[in-house]
PDB file of C-alpha atoms in Angstrom:
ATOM      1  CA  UNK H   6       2.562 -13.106  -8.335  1.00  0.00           C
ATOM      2  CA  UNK H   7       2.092 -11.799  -5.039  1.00  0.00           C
ATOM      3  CA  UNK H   8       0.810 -13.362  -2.018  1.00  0.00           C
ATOM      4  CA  UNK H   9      -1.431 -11.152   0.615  1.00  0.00           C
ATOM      5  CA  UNK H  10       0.185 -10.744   3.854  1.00  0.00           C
ATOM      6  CA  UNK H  11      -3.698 -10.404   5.220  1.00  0.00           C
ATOM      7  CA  UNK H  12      -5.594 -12.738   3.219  1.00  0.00           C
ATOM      8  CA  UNK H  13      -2.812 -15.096   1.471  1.00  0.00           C
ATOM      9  CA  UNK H  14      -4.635 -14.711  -1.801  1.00  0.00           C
ATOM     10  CA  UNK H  15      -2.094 -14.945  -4.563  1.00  0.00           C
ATOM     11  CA  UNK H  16      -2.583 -12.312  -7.237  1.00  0.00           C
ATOM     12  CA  UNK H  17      -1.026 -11.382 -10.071  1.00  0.00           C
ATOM     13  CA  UNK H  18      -1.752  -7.566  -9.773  1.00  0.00           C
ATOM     14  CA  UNK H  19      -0.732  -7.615  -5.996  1.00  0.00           C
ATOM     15  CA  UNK H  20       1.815  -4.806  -5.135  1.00  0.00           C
ATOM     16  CA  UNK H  21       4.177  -3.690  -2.217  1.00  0.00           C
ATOM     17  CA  UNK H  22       3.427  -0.827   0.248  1.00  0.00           C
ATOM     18  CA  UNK H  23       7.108   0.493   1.477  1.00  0.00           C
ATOM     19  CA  UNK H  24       6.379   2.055   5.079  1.00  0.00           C
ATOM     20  CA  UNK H  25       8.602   2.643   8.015  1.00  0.00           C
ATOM     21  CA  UNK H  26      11.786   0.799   6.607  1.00  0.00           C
ATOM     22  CA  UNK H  27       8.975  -2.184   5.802  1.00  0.00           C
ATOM     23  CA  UNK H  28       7.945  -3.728   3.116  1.00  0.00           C
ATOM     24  CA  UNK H  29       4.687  -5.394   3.372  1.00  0.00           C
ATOM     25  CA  UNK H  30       2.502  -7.176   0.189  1.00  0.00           C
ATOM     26  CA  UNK H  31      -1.241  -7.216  -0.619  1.00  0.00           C
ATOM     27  CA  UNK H  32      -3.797  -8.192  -3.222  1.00  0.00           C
ATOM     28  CA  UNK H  33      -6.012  -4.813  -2.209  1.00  0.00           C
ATOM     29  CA  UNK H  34      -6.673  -1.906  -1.035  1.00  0.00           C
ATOM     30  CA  UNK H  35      -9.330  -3.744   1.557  1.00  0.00           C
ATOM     31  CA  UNK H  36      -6.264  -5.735   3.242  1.00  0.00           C
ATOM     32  CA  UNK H  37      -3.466  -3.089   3.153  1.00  0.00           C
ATOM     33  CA  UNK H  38      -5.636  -0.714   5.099  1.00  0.00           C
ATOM     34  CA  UNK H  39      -6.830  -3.358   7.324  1.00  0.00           C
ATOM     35  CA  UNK H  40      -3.066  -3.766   7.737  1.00  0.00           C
ATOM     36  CA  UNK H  41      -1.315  -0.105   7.962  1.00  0.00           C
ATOM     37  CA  UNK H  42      -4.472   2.022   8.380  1.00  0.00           C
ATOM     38  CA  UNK H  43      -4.723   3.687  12.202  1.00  0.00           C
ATOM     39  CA  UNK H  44      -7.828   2.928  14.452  1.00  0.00           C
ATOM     40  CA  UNK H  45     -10.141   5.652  15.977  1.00  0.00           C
ATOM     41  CA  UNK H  46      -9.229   5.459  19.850  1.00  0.00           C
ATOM     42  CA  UNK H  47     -12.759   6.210  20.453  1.00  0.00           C
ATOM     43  CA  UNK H  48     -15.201   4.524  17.645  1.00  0.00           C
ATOM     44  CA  UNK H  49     -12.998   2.237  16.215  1.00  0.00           C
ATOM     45  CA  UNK H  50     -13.381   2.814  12.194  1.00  0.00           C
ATOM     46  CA  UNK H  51     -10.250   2.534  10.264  1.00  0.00           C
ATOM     47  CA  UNK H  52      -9.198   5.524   9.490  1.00  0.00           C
ATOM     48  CA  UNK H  53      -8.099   6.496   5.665  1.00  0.00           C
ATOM     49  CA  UNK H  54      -8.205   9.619   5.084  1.00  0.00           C
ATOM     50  CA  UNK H  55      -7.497  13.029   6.676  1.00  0.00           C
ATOM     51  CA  UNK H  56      -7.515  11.598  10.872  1.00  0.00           C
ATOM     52  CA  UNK H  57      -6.078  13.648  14.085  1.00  0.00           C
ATOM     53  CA  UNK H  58      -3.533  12.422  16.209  1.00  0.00           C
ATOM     54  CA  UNK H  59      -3.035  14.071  19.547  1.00  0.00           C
ATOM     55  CA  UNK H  60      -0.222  12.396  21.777  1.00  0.00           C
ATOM     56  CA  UNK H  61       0.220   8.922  20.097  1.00  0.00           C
ATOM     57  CA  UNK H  62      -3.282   8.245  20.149  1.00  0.00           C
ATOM     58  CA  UNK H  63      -5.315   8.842  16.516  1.00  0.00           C
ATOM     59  CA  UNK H  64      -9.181   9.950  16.256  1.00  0.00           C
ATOM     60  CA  UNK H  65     -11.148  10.557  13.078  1.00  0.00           C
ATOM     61  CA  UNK H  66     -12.558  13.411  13.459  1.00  0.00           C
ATOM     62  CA  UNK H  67     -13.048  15.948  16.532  1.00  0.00           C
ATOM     63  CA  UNK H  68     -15.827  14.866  18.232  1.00  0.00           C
ATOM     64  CA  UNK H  69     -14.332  11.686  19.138  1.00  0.00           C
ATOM     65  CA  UNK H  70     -11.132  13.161  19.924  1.00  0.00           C
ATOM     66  CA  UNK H  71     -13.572  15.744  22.761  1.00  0.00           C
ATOM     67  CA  UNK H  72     -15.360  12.513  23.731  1.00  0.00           C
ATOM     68  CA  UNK H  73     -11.590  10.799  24.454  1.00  0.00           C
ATOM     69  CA  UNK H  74     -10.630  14.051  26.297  1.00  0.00           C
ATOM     70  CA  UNK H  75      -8.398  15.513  23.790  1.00  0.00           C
ATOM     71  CA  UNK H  76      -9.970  19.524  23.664  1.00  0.00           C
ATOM     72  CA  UNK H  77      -7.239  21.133  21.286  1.00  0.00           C
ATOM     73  CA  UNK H  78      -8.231  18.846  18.116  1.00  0.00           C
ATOM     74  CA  UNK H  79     -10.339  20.917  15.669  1.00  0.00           C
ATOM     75  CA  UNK H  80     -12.188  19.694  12.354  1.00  0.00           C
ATOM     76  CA  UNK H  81     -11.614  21.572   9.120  1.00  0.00           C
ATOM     77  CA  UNK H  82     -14.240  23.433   7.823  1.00  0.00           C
TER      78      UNK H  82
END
């Protein structure tokens, strides 16, 4: 059994995400992103798939990275 480091729920088909010389534990995909997954700076939507990061800070997509100040960021097309 393992028991969510987000929610606590104990759950047999929980597993381990190994990450920066951590280990941390989770019942789902919901909690380990809510967890490990970087914020947009600018609109604040978790971001899981292909984001920017400029600097330290992360954006997902472009436009918010232009709207944050950060020019040199471009979306694939």
């Amino acid at each position: 059994m393992t028991v969510c480091e987000v929610c606590g729920n104990d759950y047999a088909r929980g597993f381990e995400v190994h990450t920066d010389g951590e280990v941390h534990a989770f019942d789902s995909l919901e909690c380990a992103a809510q967890l490990l997954a970087p914020t947009c700076e600018n609109c604040k939507c978790r971001i899981l798939g292909h984001g920017m990061e400029a600097g330290g800070r992360y954006f997902c997509c472009a436009h918010c990275a232009r709207i944050r100040g950060v020019s040199e960021l471009a979306d694939s097309a």
